[in-house]
mmCIF file of C-alpha atoms in Angstrom:
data_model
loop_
_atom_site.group_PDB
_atom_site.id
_atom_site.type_symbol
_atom_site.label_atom_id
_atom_site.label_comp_id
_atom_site.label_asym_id
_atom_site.label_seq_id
_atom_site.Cartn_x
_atom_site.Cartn_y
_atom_site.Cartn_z
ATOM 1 C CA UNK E 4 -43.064 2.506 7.487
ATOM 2 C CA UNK E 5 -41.002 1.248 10.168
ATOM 3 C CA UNK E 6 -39.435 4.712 11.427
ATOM 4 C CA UNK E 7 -36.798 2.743 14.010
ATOM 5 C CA UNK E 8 -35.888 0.559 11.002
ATOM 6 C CA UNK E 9 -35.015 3.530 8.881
ATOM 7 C CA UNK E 10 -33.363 5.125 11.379
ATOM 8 C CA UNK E 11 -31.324 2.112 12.090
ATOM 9 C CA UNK E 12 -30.382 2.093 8.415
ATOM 10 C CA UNK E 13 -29.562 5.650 7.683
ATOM 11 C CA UNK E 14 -27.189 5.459 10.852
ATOM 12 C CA UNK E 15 -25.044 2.053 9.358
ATOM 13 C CA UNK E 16 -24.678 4.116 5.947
ATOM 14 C CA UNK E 17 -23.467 6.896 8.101
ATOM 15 C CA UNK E 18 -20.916 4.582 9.419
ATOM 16 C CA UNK E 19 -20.462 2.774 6.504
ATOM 17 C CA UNK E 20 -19.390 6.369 5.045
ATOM 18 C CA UNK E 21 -17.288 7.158 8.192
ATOM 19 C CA UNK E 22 -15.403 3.870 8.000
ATOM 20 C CA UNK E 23 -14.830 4.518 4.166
ATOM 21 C CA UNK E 24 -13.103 7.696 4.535
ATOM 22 C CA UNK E 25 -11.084 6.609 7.692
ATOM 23 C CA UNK E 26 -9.869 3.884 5.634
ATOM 24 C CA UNK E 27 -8.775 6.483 2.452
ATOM 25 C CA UNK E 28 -6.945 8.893 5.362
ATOM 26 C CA UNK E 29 -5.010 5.900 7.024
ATOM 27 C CA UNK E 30 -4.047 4.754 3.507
ATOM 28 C CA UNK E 31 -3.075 8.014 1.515
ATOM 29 C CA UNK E 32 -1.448 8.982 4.975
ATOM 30 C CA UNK E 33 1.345 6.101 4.854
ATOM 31 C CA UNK E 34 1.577 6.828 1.310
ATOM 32 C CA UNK E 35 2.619 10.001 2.099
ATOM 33 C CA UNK E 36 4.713 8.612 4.839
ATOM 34 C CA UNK E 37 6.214 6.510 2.250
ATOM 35 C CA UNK E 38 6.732 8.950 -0.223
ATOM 36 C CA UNK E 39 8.917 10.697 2.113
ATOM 37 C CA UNK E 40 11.257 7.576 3.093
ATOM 38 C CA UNK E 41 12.019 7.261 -0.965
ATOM 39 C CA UNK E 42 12.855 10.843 -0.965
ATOM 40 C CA UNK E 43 14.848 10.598 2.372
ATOM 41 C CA UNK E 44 17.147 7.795 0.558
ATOM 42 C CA UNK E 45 16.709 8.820 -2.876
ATOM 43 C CA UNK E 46 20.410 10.176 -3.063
ATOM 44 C CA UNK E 47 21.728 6.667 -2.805
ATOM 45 C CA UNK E 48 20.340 5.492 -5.433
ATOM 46 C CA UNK E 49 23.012 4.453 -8.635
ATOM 47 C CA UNK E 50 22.750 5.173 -12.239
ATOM 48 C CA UNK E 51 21.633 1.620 -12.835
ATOM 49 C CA UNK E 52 18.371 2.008 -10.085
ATOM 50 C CA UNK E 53 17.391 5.267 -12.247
ATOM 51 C CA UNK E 54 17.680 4.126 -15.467
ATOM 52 C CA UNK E 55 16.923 0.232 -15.946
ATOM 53 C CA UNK E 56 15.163 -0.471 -12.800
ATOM 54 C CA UNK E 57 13.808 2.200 -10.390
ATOM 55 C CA UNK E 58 10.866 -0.252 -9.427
ATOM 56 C CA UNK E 59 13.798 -2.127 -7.577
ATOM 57 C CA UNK E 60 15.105 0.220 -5.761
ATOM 58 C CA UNK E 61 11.624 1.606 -4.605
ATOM 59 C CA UNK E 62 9.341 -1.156 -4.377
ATOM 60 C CA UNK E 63 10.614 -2.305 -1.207
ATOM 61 C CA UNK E 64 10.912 0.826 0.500
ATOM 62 C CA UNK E 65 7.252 1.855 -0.297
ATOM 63 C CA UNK E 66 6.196 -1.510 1.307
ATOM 64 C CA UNK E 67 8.011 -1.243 4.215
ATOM 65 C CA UNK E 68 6.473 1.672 5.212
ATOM 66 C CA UNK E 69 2.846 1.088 4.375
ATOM 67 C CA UNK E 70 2.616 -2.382 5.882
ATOM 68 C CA UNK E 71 3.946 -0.690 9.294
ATOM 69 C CA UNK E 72 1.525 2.236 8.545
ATOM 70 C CA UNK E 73 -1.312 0.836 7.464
ATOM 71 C CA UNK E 74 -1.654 -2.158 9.807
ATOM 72 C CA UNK E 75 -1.188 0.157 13.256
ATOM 73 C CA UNK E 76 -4.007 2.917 11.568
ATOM 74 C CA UNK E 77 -6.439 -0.049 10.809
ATOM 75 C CA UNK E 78 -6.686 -1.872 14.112
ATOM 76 C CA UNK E 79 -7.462 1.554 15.605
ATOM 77 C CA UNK E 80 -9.328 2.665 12.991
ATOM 78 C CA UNK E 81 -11.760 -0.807 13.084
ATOM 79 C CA UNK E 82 -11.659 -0.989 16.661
ATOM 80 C CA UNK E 83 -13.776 1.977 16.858
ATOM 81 C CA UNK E 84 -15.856 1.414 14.119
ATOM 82 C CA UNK E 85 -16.706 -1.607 15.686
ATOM 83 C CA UNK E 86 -18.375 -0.804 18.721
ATOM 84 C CA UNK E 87 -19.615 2.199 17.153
ATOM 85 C CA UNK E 88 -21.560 -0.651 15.023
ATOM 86 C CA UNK E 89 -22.650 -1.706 18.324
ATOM 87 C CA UNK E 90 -24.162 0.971 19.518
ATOM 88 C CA UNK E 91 -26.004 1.164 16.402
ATOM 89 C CA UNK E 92 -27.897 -1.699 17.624
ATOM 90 C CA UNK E 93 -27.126 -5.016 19.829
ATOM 91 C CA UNK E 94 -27.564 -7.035 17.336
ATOM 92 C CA UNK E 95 -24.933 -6.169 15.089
ATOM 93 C CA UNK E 96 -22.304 -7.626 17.989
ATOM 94 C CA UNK E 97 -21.652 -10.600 14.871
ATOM 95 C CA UNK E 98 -20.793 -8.143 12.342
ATOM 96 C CA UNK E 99 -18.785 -5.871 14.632
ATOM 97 C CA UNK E 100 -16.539 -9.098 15.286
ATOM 98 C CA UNK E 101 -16.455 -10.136 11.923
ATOM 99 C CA UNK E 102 -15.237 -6.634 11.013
ATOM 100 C CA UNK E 103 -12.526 -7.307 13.650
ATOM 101 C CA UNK E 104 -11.489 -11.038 12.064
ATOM 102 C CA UNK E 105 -10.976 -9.347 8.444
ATOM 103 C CA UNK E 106 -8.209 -7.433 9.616
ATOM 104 C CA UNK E 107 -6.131 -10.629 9.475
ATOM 105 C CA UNK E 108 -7.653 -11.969 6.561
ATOM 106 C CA UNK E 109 -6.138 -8.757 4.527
ATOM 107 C CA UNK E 110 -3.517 -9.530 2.282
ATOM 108 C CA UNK E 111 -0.912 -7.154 1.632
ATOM 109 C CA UNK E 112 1.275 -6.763 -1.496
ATOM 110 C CA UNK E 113 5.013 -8.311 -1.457
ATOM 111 C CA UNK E 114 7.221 -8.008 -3.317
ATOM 112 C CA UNK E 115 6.999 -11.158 -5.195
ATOM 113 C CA UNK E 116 3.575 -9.528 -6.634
ATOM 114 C CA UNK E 117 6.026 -6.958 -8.538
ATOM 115 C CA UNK E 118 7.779 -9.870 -10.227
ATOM 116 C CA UNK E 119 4.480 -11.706 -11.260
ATOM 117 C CA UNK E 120 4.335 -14.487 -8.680
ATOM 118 C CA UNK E 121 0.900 -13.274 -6.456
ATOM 119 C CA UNK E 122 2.716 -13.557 -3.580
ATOM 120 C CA UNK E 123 1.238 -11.729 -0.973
ATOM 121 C CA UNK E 124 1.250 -11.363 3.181
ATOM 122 C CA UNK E 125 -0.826 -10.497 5.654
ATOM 123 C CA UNK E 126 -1.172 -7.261 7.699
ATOM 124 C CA UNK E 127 0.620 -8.432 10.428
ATOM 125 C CA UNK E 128 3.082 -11.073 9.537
ATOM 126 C CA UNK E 129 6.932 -10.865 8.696
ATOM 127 C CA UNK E 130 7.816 -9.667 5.562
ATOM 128 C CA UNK E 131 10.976 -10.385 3.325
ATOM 129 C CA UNK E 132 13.215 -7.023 2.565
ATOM 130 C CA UNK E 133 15.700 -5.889 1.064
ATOM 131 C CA UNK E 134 17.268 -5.642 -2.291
ATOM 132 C CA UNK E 135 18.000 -9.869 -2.279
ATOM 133 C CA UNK E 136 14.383 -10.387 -1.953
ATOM 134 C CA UNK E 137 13.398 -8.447 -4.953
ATOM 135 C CA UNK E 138 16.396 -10.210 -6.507
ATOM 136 C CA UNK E 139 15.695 -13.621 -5.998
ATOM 137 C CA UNK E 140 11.764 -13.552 -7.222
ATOM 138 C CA UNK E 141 13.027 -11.589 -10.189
ATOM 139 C CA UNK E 142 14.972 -15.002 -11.367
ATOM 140 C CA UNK E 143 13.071 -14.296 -15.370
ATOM 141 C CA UNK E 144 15.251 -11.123 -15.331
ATOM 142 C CA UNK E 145 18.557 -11.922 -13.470
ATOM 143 C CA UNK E 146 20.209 -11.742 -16.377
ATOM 144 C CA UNK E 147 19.427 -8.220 -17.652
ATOM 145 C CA UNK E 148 19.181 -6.796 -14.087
ATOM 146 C CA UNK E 149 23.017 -8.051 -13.507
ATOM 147 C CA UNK E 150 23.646 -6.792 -17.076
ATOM 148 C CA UNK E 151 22.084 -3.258 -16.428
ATOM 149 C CA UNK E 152 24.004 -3.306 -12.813
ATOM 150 C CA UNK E 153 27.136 -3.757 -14.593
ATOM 151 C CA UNK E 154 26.761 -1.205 -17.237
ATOM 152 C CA UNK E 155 25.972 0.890 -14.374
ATOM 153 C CA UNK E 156 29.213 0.374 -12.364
ATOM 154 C CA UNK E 157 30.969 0.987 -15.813
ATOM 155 C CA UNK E 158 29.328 4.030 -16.332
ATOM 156 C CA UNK E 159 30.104 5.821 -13.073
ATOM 157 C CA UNK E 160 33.712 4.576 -13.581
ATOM 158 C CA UNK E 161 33.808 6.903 -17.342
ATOM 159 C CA UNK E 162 32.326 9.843 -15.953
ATOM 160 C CA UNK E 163 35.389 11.330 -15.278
ATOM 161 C CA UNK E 164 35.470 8.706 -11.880
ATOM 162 C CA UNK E 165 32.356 11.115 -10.622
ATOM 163 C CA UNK E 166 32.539 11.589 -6.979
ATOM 164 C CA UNK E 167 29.127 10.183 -5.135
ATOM 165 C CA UNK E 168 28.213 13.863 -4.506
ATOM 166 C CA UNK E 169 28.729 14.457 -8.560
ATOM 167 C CA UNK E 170 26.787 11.431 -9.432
ATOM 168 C CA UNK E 171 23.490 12.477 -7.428
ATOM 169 C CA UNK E 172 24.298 15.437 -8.278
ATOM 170 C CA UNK E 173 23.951 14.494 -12.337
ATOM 171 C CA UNK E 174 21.317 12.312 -11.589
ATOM 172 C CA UNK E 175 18.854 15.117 -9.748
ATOM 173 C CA UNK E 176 19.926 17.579 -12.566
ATOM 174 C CA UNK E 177 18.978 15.614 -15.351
ATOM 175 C CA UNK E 178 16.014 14.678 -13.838
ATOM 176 C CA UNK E 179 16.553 10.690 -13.583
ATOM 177 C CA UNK E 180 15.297 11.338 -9.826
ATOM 178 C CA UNK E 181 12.031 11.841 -10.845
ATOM 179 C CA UNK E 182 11.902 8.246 -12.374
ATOM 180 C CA UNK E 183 12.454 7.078 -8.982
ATOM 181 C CA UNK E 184 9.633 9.455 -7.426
ATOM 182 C CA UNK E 185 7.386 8.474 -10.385
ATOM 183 C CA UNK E 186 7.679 4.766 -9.428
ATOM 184 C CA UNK E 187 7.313 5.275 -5.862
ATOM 185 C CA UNK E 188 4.301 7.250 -6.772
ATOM 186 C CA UNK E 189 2.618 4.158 -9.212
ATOM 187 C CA UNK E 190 3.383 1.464 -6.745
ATOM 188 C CA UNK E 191 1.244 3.244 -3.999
ATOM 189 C CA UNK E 192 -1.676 4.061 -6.670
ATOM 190 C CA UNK E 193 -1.746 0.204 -8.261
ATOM 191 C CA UNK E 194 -0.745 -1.901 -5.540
ATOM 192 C CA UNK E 195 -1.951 0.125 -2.606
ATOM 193 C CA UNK E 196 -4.722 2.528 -3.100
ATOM 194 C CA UNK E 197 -6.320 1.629 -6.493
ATOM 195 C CA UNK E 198 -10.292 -0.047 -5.742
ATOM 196 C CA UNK E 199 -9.246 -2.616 -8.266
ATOM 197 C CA UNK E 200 -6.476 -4.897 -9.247
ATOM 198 C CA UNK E 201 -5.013 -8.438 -9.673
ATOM 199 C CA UNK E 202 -4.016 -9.109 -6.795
ATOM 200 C CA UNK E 203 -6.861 -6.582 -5.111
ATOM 201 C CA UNK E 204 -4.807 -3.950 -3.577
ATOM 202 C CA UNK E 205 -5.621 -2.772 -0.219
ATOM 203 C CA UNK E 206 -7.978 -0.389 -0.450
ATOM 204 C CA UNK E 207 -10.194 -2.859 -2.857
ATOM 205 C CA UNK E 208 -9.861 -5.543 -0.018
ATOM 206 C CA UNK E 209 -10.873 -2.911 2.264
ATOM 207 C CA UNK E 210 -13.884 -1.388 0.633
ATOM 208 C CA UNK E 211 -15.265 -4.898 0.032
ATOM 209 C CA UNK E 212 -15.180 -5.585 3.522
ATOM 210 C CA UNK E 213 -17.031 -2.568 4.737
ATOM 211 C CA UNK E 214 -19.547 -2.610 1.843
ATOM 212 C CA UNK E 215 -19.805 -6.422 2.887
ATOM 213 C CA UNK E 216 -20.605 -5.845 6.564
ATOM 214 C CA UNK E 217 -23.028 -2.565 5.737
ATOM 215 C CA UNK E 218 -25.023 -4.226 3.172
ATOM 216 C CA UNK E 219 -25.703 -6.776 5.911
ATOM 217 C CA UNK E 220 -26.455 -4.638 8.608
ATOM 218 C CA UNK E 221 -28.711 -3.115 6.374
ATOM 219 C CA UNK E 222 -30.544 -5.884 5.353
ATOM 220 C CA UNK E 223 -30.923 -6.446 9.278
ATOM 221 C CA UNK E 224 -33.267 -3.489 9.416
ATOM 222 C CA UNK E 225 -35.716 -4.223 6.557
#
C-alpha cells in the first residue's frame, strides 16, 4: 500500500467535507438573512399578497437577498478551498482552477422559474426585480392575479375603511402573516437549499461540483 497515496486521499475527503459544510453555512446563512428582509417588510404587505398570492410578494425579496449573499460567501469560500486543494498536492493546480471557473457556471433561480419558464441567472449577473417582473412572466395567471388584486382593494375599502395600521394589524392577528413567512420559508428550502430539483437549486449545483472535483482528485491518488 501506497501510504503517501492514502494520505493524499484521506486529506481531499477532508476537504471535500470542509468545502461541503462551508457551502451549507454560506447558504442557510443568507437564508436567514433573507428570512429577516421578508419579516422587515412583511407589514406592507395587502390582503390580496396574504391570501391569493404570498409567493408574489416574497419570491422576489428572498432572491434578492440570497443572490447578493450567496455569490460574495462563495468566491471567498472557493477561493480558499482552492489553494487549500493545492497544497494538498501540486498537481491538483487543474482542479483548483476548475473549482474557480464553476462559480460562474452556477445558475441561480429567477423569478421566471416560479412561473414555470426555467429561467435562470448566473451568480453574478443582473437580475430583474420587482413586483412587474414577477408580473409579466406570470402572463397564464394575469387574469386571476388582477382579479384577486381587485377583490383585495375592495376588501380593505368594506372593512370599515381600515386604517393601514388596522389592516396589518388584522392580518398579523389572524395569522395571514404566517402565509407570507411560510412561503418565504419553502422558496429557500425548494429553490435554494434542497440537493435536488428541476431546475437544480443551488445547493444541488453546488454539491455536484465539489463531489465532481473530489472524486477526481481522488482518483489522482490511486
Amino acid at each position: 500500500m501506497d501510504i503517501e497515496k492514502l494520505l493524499r486521499r484521506q486529506a481531499v475527503m477532508h476537504w471535500r467535507d470542509e468545502l461541503l459544510l462551508g457551502i451549507w453555512r454560506v447558504v442557510n446563512k443568507a437564508g436567514i438573512e433573507a428570512k429577516r428582509s421578508v419579516e422587515d417588510h412583511i407589514s406592507e404587505a395587502g390582503l390580496a399578497d396574504t391570501l391569493w398570492d404570498p409567493a408574489n410578494f416574497t419570491r422576489d425579496r428572498i432572491d434578492g437577498i440570497m443572490r447578493v449573499a450567496t455569490s460574495g460567501g462563495l468566491e471567498g469560500l472557493f477561493t480558499g478551498a482552492a489553494e487549500e486543494l493545492r497544497a494538498i498536492d501540486e498537481e491538483y493546480g487543474n482542479l483548483a482552477d476548475a473549482l474557480l471557473a464553476s462559480l460562474h457556471s452556477l445558475r441561480l433561480p429567477a423569478i421566471e422559474e416560479a412561473a414555470g419558464t426555467n429561467s435562470s441567472e448566473t451568480v453574478f449577473a443582473a437580475a430583474p426585480t420587482g413586483r412587474l417582473a414577477g408580473a409579466m412572466a406570470a402572463i397564464s395567471r394575469q387574469d386571476l392575479v388582477k382579479s384577486a388584486r381587485e377583490w383585495g382593494s375592495w376588501a380593505l375599502e368594506k372593512v370599515g375603511e381600515a386604517s393601514d395600521a388596522a389592516s396589518r394589524k388584522l392580518q398579523s392577528g389572524t395569522g395571514l402573516h404566517d402565509r407570507l413567512r411560510h412561503s418565504a420559508q419553502a422558496r429557500i428550502d425548494t429553490a435554494w437549499m434542497a440537493p435536488v430539483g428541476d431546475p437544480t437549486p443551488l445547493m444541488g449545483q453546488l454539491i455536484s461540483v465539489v463531489e465532481t472535483v473530489g472524486s477526481e482528485a481522488r482518483s489522482m491518488a490511486r
